[in-house]
Short mmCIF file of C-alpha atoms (C1' of nucleotides) in Angstrom, two decimals:
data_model
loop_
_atom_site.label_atom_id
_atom_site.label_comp_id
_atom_site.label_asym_id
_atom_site.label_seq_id
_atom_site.Cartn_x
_atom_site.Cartn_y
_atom_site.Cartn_z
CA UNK A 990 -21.98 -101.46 -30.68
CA UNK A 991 -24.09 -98.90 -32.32
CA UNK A 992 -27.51 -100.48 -30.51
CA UNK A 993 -26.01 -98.81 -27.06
CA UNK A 994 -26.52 -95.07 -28.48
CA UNK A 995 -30.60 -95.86 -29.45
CA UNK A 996 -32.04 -92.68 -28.08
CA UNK A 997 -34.37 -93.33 -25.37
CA UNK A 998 -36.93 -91.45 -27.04
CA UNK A 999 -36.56 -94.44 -29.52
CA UNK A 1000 -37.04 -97.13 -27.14
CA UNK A 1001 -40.34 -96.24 -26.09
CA UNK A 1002 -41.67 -95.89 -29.29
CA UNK A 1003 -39.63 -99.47 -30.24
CA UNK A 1004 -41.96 -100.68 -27.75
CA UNK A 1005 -44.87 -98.79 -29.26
CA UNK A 1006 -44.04 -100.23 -32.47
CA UNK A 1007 -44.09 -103.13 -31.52
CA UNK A 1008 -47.78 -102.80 -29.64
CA UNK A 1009 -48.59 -101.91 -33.10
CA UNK A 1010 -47.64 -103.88 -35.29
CA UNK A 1011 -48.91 -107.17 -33.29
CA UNK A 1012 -52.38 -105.55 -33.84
CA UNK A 1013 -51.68 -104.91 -37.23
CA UNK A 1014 -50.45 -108.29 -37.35
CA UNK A 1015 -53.78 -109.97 -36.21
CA UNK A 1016 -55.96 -107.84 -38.41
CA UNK A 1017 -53.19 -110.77 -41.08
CA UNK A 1018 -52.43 -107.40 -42.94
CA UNK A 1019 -48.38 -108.32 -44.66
CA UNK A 1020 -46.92 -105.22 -45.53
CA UNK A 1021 -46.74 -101.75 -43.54
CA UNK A 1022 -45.73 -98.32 -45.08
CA UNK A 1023 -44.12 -95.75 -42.12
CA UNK A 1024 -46.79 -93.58 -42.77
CA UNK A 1025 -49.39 -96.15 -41.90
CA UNK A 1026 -47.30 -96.83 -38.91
CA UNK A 1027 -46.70 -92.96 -37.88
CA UNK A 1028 -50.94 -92.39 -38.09
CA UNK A 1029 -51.32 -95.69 -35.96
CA UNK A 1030 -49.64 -94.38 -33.16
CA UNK A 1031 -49.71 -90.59 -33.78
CA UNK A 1032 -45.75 -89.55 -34.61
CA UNK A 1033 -43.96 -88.21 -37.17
CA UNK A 1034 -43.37 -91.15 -40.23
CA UNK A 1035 -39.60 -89.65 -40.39
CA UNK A 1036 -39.16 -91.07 -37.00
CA UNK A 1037 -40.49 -94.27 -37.60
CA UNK A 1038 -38.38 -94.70 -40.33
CA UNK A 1039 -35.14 -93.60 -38.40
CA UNK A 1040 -36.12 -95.50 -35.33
CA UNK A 1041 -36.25 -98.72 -37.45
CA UNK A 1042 -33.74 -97.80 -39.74
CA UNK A 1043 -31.48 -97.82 -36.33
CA UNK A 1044 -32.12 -101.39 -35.90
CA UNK A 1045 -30.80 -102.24 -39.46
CA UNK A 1046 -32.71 -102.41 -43.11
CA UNK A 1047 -35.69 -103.75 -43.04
CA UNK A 1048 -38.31 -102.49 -45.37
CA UNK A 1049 -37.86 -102.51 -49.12
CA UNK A 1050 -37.90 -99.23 -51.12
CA UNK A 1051 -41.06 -98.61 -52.74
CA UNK A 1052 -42.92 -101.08 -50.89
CA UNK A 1053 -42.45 -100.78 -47.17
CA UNK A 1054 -42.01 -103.63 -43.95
CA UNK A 1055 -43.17 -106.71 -44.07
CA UNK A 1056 -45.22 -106.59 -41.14
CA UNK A 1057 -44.42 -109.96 -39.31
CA UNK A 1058 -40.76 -110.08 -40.03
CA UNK A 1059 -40.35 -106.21 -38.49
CA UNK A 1060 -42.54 -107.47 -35.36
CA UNK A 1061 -40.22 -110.28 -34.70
CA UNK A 1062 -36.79 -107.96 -35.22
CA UNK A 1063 -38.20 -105.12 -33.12
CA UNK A 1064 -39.35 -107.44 -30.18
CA UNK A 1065 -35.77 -109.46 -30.36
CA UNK A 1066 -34.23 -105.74 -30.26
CA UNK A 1067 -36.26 -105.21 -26.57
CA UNK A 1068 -35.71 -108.15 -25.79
CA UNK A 1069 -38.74 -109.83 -25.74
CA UNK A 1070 -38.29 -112.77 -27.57
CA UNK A 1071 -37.24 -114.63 -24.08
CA UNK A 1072 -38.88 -114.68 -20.58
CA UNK A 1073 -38.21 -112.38 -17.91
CA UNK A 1074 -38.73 -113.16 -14.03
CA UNK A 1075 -40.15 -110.65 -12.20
CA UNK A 1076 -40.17 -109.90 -8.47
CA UNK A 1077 -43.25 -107.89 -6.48
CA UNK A 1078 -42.73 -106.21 -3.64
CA UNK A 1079 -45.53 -104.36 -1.37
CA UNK A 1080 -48.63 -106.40 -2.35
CA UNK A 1081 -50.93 -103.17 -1.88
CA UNK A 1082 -54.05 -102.71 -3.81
CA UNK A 1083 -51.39 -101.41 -6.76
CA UNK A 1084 -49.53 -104.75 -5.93
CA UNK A 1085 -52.25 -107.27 -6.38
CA UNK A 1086 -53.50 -105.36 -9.60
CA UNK A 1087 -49.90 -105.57 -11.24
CA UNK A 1088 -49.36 -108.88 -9.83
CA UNK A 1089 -52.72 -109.92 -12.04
CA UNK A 1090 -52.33 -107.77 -14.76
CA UNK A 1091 -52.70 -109.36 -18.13
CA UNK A 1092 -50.39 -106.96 -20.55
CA UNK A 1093 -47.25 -108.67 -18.61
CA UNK A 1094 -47.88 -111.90 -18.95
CA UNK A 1095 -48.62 -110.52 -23.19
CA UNK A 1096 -45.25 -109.65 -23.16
CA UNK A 1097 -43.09 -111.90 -21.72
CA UNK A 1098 -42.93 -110.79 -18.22
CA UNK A 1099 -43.49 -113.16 -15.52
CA UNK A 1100 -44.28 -112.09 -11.68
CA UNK A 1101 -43.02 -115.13 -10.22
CA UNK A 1102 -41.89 -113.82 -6.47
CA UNK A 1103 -43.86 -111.38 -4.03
CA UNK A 1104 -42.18 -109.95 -1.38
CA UNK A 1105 -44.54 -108.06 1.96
CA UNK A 1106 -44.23 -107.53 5.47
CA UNK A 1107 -47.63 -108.22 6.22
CA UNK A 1108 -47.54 -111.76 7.73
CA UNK A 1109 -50.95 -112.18 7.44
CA UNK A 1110 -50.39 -112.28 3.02
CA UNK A 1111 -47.32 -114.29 3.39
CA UNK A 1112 -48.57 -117.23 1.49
CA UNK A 1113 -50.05 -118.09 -1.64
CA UNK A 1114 -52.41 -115.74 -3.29
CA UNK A 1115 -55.03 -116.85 -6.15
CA UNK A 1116 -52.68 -116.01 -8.81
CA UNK A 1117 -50.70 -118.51 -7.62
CA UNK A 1118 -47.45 -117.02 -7.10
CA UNK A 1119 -46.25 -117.43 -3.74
CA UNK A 1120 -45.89 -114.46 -1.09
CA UNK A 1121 -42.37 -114.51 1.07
CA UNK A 1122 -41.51 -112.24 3.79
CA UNK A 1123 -39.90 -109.49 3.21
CA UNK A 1124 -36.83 -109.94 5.53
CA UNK A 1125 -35.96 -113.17 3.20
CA UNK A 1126 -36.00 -111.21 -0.51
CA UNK A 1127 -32.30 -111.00 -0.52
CA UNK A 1128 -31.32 -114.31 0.55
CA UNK A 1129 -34.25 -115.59 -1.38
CA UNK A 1130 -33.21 -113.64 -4.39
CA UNK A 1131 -29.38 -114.69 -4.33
CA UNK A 1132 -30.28 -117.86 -4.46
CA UNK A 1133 -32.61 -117.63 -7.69
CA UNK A 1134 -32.20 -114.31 -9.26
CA UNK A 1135 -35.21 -111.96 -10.63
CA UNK A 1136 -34.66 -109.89 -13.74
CA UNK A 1137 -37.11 -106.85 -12.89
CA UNK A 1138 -37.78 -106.35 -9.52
CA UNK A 1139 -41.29 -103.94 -8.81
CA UNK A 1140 -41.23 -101.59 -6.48
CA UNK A 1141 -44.71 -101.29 -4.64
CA UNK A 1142 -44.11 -100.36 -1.30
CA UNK A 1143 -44.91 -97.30 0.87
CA UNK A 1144 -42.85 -94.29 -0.06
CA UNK A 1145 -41.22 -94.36 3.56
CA UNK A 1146 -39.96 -97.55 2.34
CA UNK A 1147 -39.06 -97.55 -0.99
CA UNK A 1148 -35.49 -96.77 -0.52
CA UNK A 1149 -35.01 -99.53 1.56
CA UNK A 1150 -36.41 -101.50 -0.54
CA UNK A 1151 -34.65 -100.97 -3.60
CA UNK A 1152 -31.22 -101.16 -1.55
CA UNK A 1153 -32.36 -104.42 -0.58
CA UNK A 1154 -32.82 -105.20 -4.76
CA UNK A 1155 -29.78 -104.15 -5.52
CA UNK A 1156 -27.90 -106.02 -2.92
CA UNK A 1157 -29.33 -108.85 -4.13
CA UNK A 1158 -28.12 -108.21 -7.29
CA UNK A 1159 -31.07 -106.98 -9.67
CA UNK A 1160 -30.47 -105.16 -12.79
CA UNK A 1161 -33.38 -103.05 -13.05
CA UNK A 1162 -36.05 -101.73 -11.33
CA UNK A 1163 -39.42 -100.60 -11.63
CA UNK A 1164 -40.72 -98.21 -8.91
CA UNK A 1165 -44.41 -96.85 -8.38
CA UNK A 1166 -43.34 -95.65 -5.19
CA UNK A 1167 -43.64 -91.51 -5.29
CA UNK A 1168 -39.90 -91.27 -4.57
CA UNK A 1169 -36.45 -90.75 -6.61
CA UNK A 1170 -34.60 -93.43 -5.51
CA UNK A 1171 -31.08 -93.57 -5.86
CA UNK A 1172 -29.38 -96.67 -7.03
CA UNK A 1173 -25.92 -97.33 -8.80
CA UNK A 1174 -25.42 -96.85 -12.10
CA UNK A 1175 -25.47 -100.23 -13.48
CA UNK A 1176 -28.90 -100.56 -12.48
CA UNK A 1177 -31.58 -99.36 -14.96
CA UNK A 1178 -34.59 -97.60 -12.82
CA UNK A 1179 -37.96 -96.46 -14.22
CA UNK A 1180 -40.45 -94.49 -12.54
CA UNK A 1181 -43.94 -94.34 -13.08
CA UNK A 1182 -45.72 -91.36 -10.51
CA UNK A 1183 -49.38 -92.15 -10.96
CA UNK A 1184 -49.77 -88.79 -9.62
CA UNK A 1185 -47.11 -86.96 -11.40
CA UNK A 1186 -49.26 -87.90 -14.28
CA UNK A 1187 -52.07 -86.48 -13.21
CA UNK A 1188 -50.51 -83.13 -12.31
CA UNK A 1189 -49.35 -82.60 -16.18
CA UNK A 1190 -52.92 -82.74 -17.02
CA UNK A 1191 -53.46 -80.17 -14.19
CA UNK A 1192 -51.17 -78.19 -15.23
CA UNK A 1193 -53.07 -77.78 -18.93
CA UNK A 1194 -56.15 -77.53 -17.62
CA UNK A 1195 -55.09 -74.59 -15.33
CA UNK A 1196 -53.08 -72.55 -17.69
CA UNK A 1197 -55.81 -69.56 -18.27
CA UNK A 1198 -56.38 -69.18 -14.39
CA UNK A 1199 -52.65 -69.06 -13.55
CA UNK A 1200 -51.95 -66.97 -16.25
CA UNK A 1201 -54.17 -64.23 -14.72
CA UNK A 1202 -52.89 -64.35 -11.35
CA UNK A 1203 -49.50 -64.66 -11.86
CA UNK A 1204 -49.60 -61.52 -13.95
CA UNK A 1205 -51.48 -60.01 -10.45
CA UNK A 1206 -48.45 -61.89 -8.14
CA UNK A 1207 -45.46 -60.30 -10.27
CA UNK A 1208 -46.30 -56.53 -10.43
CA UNK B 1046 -48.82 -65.85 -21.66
CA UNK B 1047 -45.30 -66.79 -21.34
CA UNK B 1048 -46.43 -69.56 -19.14
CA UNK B 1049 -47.93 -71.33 -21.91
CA UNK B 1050 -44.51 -72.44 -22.94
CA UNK B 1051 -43.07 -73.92 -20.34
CA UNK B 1052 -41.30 -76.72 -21.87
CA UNK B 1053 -42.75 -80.15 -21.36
CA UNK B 1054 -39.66 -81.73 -19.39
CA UNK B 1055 -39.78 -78.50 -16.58
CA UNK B 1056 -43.45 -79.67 -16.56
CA UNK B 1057 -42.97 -82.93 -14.86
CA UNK B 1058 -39.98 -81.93 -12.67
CA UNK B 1059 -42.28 -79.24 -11.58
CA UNK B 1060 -44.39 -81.82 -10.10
CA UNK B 1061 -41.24 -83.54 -8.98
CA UNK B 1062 -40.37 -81.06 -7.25
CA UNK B 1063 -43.75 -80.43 -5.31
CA UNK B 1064 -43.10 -83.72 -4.12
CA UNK B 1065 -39.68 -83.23 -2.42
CA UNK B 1066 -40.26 -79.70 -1.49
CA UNK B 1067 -43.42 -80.98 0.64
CA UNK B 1068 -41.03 -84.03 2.03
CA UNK B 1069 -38.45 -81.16 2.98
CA UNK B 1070 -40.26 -79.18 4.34
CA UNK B 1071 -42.13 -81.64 6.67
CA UNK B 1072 -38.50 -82.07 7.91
CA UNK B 1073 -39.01 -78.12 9.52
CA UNK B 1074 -36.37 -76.60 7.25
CA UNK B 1075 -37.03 -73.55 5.99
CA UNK B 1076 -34.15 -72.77 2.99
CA UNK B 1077 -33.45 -74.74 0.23
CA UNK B 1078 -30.61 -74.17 -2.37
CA UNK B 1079 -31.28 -75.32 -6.16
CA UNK B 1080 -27.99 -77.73 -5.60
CA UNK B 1081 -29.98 -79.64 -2.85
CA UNK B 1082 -33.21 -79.73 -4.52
CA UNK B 1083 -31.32 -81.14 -7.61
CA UNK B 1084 -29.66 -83.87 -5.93
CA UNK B 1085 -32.34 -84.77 -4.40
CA UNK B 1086 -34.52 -85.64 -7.27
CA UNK B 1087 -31.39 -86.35 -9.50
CA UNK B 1088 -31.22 -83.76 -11.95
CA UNK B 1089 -28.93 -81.09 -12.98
CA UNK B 1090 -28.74 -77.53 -10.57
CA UNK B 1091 -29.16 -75.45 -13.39
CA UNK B 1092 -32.21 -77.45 -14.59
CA UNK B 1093 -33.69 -76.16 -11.45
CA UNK B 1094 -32.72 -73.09 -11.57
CA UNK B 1095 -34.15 -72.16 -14.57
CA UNK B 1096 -37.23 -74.47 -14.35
CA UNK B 1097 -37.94 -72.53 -11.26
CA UNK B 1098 -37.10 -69.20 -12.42
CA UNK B 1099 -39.81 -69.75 -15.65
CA UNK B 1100 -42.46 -68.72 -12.99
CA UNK B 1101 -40.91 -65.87 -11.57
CA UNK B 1102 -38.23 -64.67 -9.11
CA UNK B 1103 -38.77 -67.28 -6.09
CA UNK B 1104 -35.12 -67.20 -4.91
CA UNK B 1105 -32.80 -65.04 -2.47
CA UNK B 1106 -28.95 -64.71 -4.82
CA UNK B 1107 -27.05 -66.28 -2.16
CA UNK B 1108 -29.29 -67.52 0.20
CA UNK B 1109 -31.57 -69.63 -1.82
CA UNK B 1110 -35.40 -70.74 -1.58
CA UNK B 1111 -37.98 -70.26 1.14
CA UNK B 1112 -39.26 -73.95 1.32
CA UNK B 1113 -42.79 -72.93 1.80
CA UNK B 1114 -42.67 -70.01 -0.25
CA UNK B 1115 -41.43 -71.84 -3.10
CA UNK B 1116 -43.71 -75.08 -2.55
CA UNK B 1117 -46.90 -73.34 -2.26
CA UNK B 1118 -45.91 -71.28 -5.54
CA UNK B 1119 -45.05 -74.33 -7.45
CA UNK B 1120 -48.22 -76.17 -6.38
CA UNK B 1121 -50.34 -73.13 -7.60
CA UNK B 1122 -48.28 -73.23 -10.67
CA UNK B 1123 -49.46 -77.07 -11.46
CA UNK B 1124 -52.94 -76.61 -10.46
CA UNK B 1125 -53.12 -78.29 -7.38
CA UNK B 1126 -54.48 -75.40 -4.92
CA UNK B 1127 -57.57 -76.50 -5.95
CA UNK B 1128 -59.38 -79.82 -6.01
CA UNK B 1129 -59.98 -81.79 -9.07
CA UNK B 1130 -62.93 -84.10 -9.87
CA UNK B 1131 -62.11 -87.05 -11.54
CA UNK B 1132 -63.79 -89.82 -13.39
CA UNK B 1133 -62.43 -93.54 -13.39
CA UNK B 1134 -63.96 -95.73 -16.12
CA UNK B 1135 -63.55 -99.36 -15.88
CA UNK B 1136 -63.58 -101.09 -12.74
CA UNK B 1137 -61.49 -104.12 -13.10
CA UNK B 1138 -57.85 -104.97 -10.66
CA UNK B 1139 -55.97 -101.41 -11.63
CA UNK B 1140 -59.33 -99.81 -11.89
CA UNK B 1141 -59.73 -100.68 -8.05
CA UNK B 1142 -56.40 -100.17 -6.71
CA UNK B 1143 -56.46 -96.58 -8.56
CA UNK B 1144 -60.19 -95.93 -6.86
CA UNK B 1145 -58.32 -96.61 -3.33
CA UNK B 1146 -54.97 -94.66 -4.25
CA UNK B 1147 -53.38 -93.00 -1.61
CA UNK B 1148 -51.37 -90.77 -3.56
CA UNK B 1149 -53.88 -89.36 -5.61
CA UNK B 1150 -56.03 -87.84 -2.97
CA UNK B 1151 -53.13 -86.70 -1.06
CA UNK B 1152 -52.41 -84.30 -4.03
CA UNK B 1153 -56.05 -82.93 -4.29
CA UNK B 1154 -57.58 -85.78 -6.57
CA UNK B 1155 -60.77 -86.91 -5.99
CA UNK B 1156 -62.29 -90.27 -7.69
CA UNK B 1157 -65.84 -89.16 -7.20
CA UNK B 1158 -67.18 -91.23 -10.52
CA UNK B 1159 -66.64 -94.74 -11.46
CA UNK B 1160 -68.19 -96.28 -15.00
CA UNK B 1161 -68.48 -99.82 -15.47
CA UNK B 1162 -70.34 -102.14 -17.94
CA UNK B 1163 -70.13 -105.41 -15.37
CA UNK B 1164 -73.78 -105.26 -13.97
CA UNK B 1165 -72.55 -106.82 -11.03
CA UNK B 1166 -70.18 -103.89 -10.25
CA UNK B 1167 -72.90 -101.25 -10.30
CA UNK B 1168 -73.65 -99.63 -6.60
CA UNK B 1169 -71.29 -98.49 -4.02
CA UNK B 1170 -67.61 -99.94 -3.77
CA UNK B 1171 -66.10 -99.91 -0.14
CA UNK B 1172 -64.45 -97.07 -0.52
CA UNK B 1173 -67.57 -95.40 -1.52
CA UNK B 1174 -67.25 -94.34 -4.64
CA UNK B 1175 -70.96 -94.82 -6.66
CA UNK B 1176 -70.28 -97.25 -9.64
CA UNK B 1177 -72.41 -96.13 -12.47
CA UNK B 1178 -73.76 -98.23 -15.52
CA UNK B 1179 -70.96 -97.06 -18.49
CA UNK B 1180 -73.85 -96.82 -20.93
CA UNK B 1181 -75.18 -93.41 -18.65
CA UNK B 1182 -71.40 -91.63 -18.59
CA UNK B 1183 -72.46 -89.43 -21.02
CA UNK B 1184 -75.42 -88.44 -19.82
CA UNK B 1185 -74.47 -88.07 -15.94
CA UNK B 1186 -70.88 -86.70 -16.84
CA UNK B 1187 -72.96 -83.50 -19.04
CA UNK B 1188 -75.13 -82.93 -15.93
CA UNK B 1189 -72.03 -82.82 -13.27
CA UNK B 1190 -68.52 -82.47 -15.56
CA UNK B 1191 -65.38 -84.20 -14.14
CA UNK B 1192 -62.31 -82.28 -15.04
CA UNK B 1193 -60.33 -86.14 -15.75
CA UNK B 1194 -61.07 -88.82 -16.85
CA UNK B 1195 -59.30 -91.83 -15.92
CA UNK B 1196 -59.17 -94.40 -18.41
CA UNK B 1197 -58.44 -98.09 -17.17
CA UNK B 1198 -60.86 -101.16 -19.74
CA UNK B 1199 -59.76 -103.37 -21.89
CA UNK B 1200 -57.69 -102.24 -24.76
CA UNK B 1201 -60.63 -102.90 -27.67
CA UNK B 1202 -63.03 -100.47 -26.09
CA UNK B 1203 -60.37 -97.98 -24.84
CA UNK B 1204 -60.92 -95.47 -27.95
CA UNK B 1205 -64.74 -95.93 -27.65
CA UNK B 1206 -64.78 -95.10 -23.85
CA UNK B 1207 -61.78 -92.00 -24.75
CA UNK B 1208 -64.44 -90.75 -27.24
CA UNK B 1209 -67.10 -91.12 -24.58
CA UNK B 1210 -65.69 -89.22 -22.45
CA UNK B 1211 -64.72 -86.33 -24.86
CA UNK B 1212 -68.38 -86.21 -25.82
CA UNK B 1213 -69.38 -85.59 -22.57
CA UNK B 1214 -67.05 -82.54 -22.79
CA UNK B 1215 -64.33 -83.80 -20.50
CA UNK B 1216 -60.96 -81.79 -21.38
CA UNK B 1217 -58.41 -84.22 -19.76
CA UNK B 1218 -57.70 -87.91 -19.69
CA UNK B 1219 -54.76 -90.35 -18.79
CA UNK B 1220 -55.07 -93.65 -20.52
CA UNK B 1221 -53.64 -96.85 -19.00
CA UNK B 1222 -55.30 -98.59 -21.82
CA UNK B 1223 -52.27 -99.87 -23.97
CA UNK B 1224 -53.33 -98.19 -27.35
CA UNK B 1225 -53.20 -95.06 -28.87
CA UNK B 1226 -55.75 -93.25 -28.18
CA UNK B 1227 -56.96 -89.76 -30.84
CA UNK B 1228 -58.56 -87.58 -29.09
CA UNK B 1229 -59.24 -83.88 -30.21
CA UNK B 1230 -56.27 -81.08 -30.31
CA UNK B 1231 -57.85 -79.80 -27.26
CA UNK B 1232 -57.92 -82.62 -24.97
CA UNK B 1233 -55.09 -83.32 -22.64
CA UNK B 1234 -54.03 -86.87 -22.61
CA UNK B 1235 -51.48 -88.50 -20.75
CA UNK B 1236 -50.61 -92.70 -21.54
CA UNK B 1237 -49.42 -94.57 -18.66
CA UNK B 1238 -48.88 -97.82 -20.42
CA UNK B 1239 -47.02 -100.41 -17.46
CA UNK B 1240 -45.68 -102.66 -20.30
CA UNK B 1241 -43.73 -100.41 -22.52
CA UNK B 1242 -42.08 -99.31 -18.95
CA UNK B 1243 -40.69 -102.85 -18.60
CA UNK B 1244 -39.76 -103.08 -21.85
CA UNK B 1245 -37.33 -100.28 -21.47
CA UNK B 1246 -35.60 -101.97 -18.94
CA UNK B 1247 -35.42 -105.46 -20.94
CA UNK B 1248 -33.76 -103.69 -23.65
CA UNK B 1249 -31.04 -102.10 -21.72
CA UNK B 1250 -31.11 -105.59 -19.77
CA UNK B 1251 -30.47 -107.54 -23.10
CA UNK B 1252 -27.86 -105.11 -25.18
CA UNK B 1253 -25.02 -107.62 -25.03
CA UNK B 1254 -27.13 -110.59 -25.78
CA UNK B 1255 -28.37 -108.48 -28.69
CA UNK B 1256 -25.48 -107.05 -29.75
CA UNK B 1257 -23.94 -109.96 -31.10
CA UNK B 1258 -26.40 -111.38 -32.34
CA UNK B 1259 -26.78 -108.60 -34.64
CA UNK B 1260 -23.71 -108.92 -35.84
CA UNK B 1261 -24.53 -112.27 -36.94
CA UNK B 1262 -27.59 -111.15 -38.54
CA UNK B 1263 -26.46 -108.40 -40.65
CA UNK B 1264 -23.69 -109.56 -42.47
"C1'" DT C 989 -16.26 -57.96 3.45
"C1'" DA C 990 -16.03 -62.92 1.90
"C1'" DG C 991 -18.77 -66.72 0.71
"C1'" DA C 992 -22.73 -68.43 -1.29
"C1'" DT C 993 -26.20 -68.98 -4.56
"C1'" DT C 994 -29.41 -67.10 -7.72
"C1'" DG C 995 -31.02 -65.86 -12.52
"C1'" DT C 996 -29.60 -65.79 -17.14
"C1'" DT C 997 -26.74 -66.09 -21.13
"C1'" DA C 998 -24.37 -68.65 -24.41
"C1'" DA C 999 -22.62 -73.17 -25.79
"C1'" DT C 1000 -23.61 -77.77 -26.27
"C1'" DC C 1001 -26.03 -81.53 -26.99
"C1'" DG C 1002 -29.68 -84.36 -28.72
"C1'" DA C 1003 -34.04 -85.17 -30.95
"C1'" DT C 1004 -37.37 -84.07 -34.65
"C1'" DT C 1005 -38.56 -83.23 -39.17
"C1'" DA C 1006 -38.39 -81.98 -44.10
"C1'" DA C 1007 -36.57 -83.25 -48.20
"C1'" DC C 1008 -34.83 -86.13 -51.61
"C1'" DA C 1009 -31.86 -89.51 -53.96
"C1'" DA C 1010 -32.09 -94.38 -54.27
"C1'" DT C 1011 -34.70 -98.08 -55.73
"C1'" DC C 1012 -38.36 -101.49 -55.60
"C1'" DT D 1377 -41.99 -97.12 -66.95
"C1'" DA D 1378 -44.57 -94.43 -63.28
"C1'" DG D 1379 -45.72 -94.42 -58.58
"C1'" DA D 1380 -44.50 -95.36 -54.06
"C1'" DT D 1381 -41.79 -95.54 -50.15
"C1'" DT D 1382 -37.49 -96.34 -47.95
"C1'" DG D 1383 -33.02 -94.79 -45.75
"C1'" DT D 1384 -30.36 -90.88 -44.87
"C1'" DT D 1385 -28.78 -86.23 -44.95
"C1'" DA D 1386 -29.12 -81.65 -43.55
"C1'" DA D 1387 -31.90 -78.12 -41.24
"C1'" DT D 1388 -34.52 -77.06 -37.47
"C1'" DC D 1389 -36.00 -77.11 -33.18
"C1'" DG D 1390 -35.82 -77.67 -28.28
"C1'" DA D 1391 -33.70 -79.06 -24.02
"C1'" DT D 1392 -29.56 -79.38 -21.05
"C1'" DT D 1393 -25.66 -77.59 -18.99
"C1'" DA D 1394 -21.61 -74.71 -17.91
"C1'" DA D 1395 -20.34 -70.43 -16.62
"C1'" DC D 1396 -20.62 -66.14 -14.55
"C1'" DA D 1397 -22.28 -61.48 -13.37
"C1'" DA D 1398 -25.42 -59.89 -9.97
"C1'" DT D 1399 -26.33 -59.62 -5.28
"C1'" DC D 1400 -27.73 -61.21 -0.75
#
DNA sequence: TAGATTGTTAATCGATTAACAATC
DNA sequence: TAGATTGTTAATCGATTAACAATC
């Protein structure tokens, strides 16, 4: 009902919240004001408050959240409190490093499938999940679903590639690939451009030159 | 001067649209309307229009944009007509597949620094980069500046290495470290945190689930 | 000229924040 | 009770989008 509208601004920092608090939670502090909350992860305390106010009533006037009990709500509100399957495909250097990386398996999320074309990595890699040709993932995937497929493949690919998700019916998708992909509406995409993010901080740091020779470009 | 507020949003589809203006025009053509460019990269015309038009008059009324014209502006725009030196600390799986990262050098990037505390890392890396000791960073980043720093250890010395790295006067950083880092007002800093990207998708994933069964909860 | 598409205005939409009554 | 902090309203701010005059 009302949990569809959550601003997506509001998701993310859910998910920051909840970062937070399980820190806050192993330093066995109880309670949490929204201020204390708002300097941990540097916003405004108003929004904390409205983000978890969104998610129903849980801190006590004059005394704030209890600091386990809002950890638990705001993880069951992302969803976190069950296990999520995740397919890999493109085993890359960016591959092997997700497929490995530690603040997944933290929170829930499981890389149990990778998907390459390389025959030569078709197999099982130390991790210990278990490489499968590309050409299979659908079929593969049909017959035991993923939740989050990974998209890790050249950009020339990527399309392809997250085509071949969908058809095999994944729900949502996260893409490293420097591409927008385009996929039907009832499948949630992320993106995360490694370099787009660098070219923000570019951006910044080149303000004062561009300034000047813009000015000299216009008139 | 007016370039200092460009909104943060026509930021990064500036650099999305670097992207697919140098994918176009590696196709040969030569004209581009603000209708194709926005479909495209999924976004609204008149978002394009008026992202584009923030840094001057680059378009032809009824013809549209000169594809090279309007790529080489926006790339100046963002920084990227230069070279950038850049600093990766922490040499561990994403550390590595960063180091090695395709996309990053393609857009003028260069990973000419790598810090590491792991004795065993120090020396050259095959794609020969020099791994430095992290306790010199400070020291050897004052003598030869990076303009980013790239900031990929373990979560409990992320802030220590962030205020490192400010101390040896870098003035831009992008933290995959999942924490929040402070920095001062006039660093840059970008977060690339993987896991709150897959938690976005498990919450839209899990609405219904969760929608009843806070409806059970609250009353 | 007729058709197309820009650049820009004005309207809309959504997100942030300040402020404060409610209340522990 | 006095002090603290929530939950929520209303004000502000900023970003998106529709619409259209300008013009190639």
């Amino acid at each position: 009902m009302k949990l569809k509208k959550l601003p997506n601004s509001t998701i993310i920092r859910l998910s920051l919240y909840s970062r937070y608090l399980t820190e806050v939670d192993r330093k066995e502090l109880t309670l949490i004001s929204s201020l204390d909350i708002a300097k941990g992860i540097g916003v405004n305390p108003a929004s904390v408050r409205k983000d978890l106010s969104y998610c129903g009533d849980f801190g006590t006037k004059g005394v704030g959240y209890n600091v386990k009990d809002l950890r638990n709500h705001v993880i069951k509100i992302l969803g976190l409190n069950s296990e999520w399957n995740v397919t890999l495909v493109g085993l890359g250097n960016l591959g092997l490093a997700l497929s490995t990386y530690k603040g997944f398996q933290e929170r829930g999320f499981v890389i149990n499938r990778i998907f390459d074309t390389d025959s030569s990595k078709i197999g099982s890699i130390s991790n210990g999940i278990q490489v499968f040709p590309a050409e299979q993932m659908v079929d593969i995937l049909r017959e035991k679903p993923s939740d989050i497929g990974i998209i890790c493949v050249p950009m020339s690919v990527a399309q392809a590639t997250a085509d071949a998700l969908v058809k095999s019916g994944i729900k949502a998708i996260l893409n490293f690939a420097p591409v927008s992909l385009k996929v039907p509406p009832e499948v949630s995409l992320r993106n995360v451009d490694l370099a787009v993010n660098l070219e923000i901080l570019t951006f910044n740091l080149s303000i004062e030159e561009l300034t000047d020779s813009l000015i000299a470009r216009s008139f």
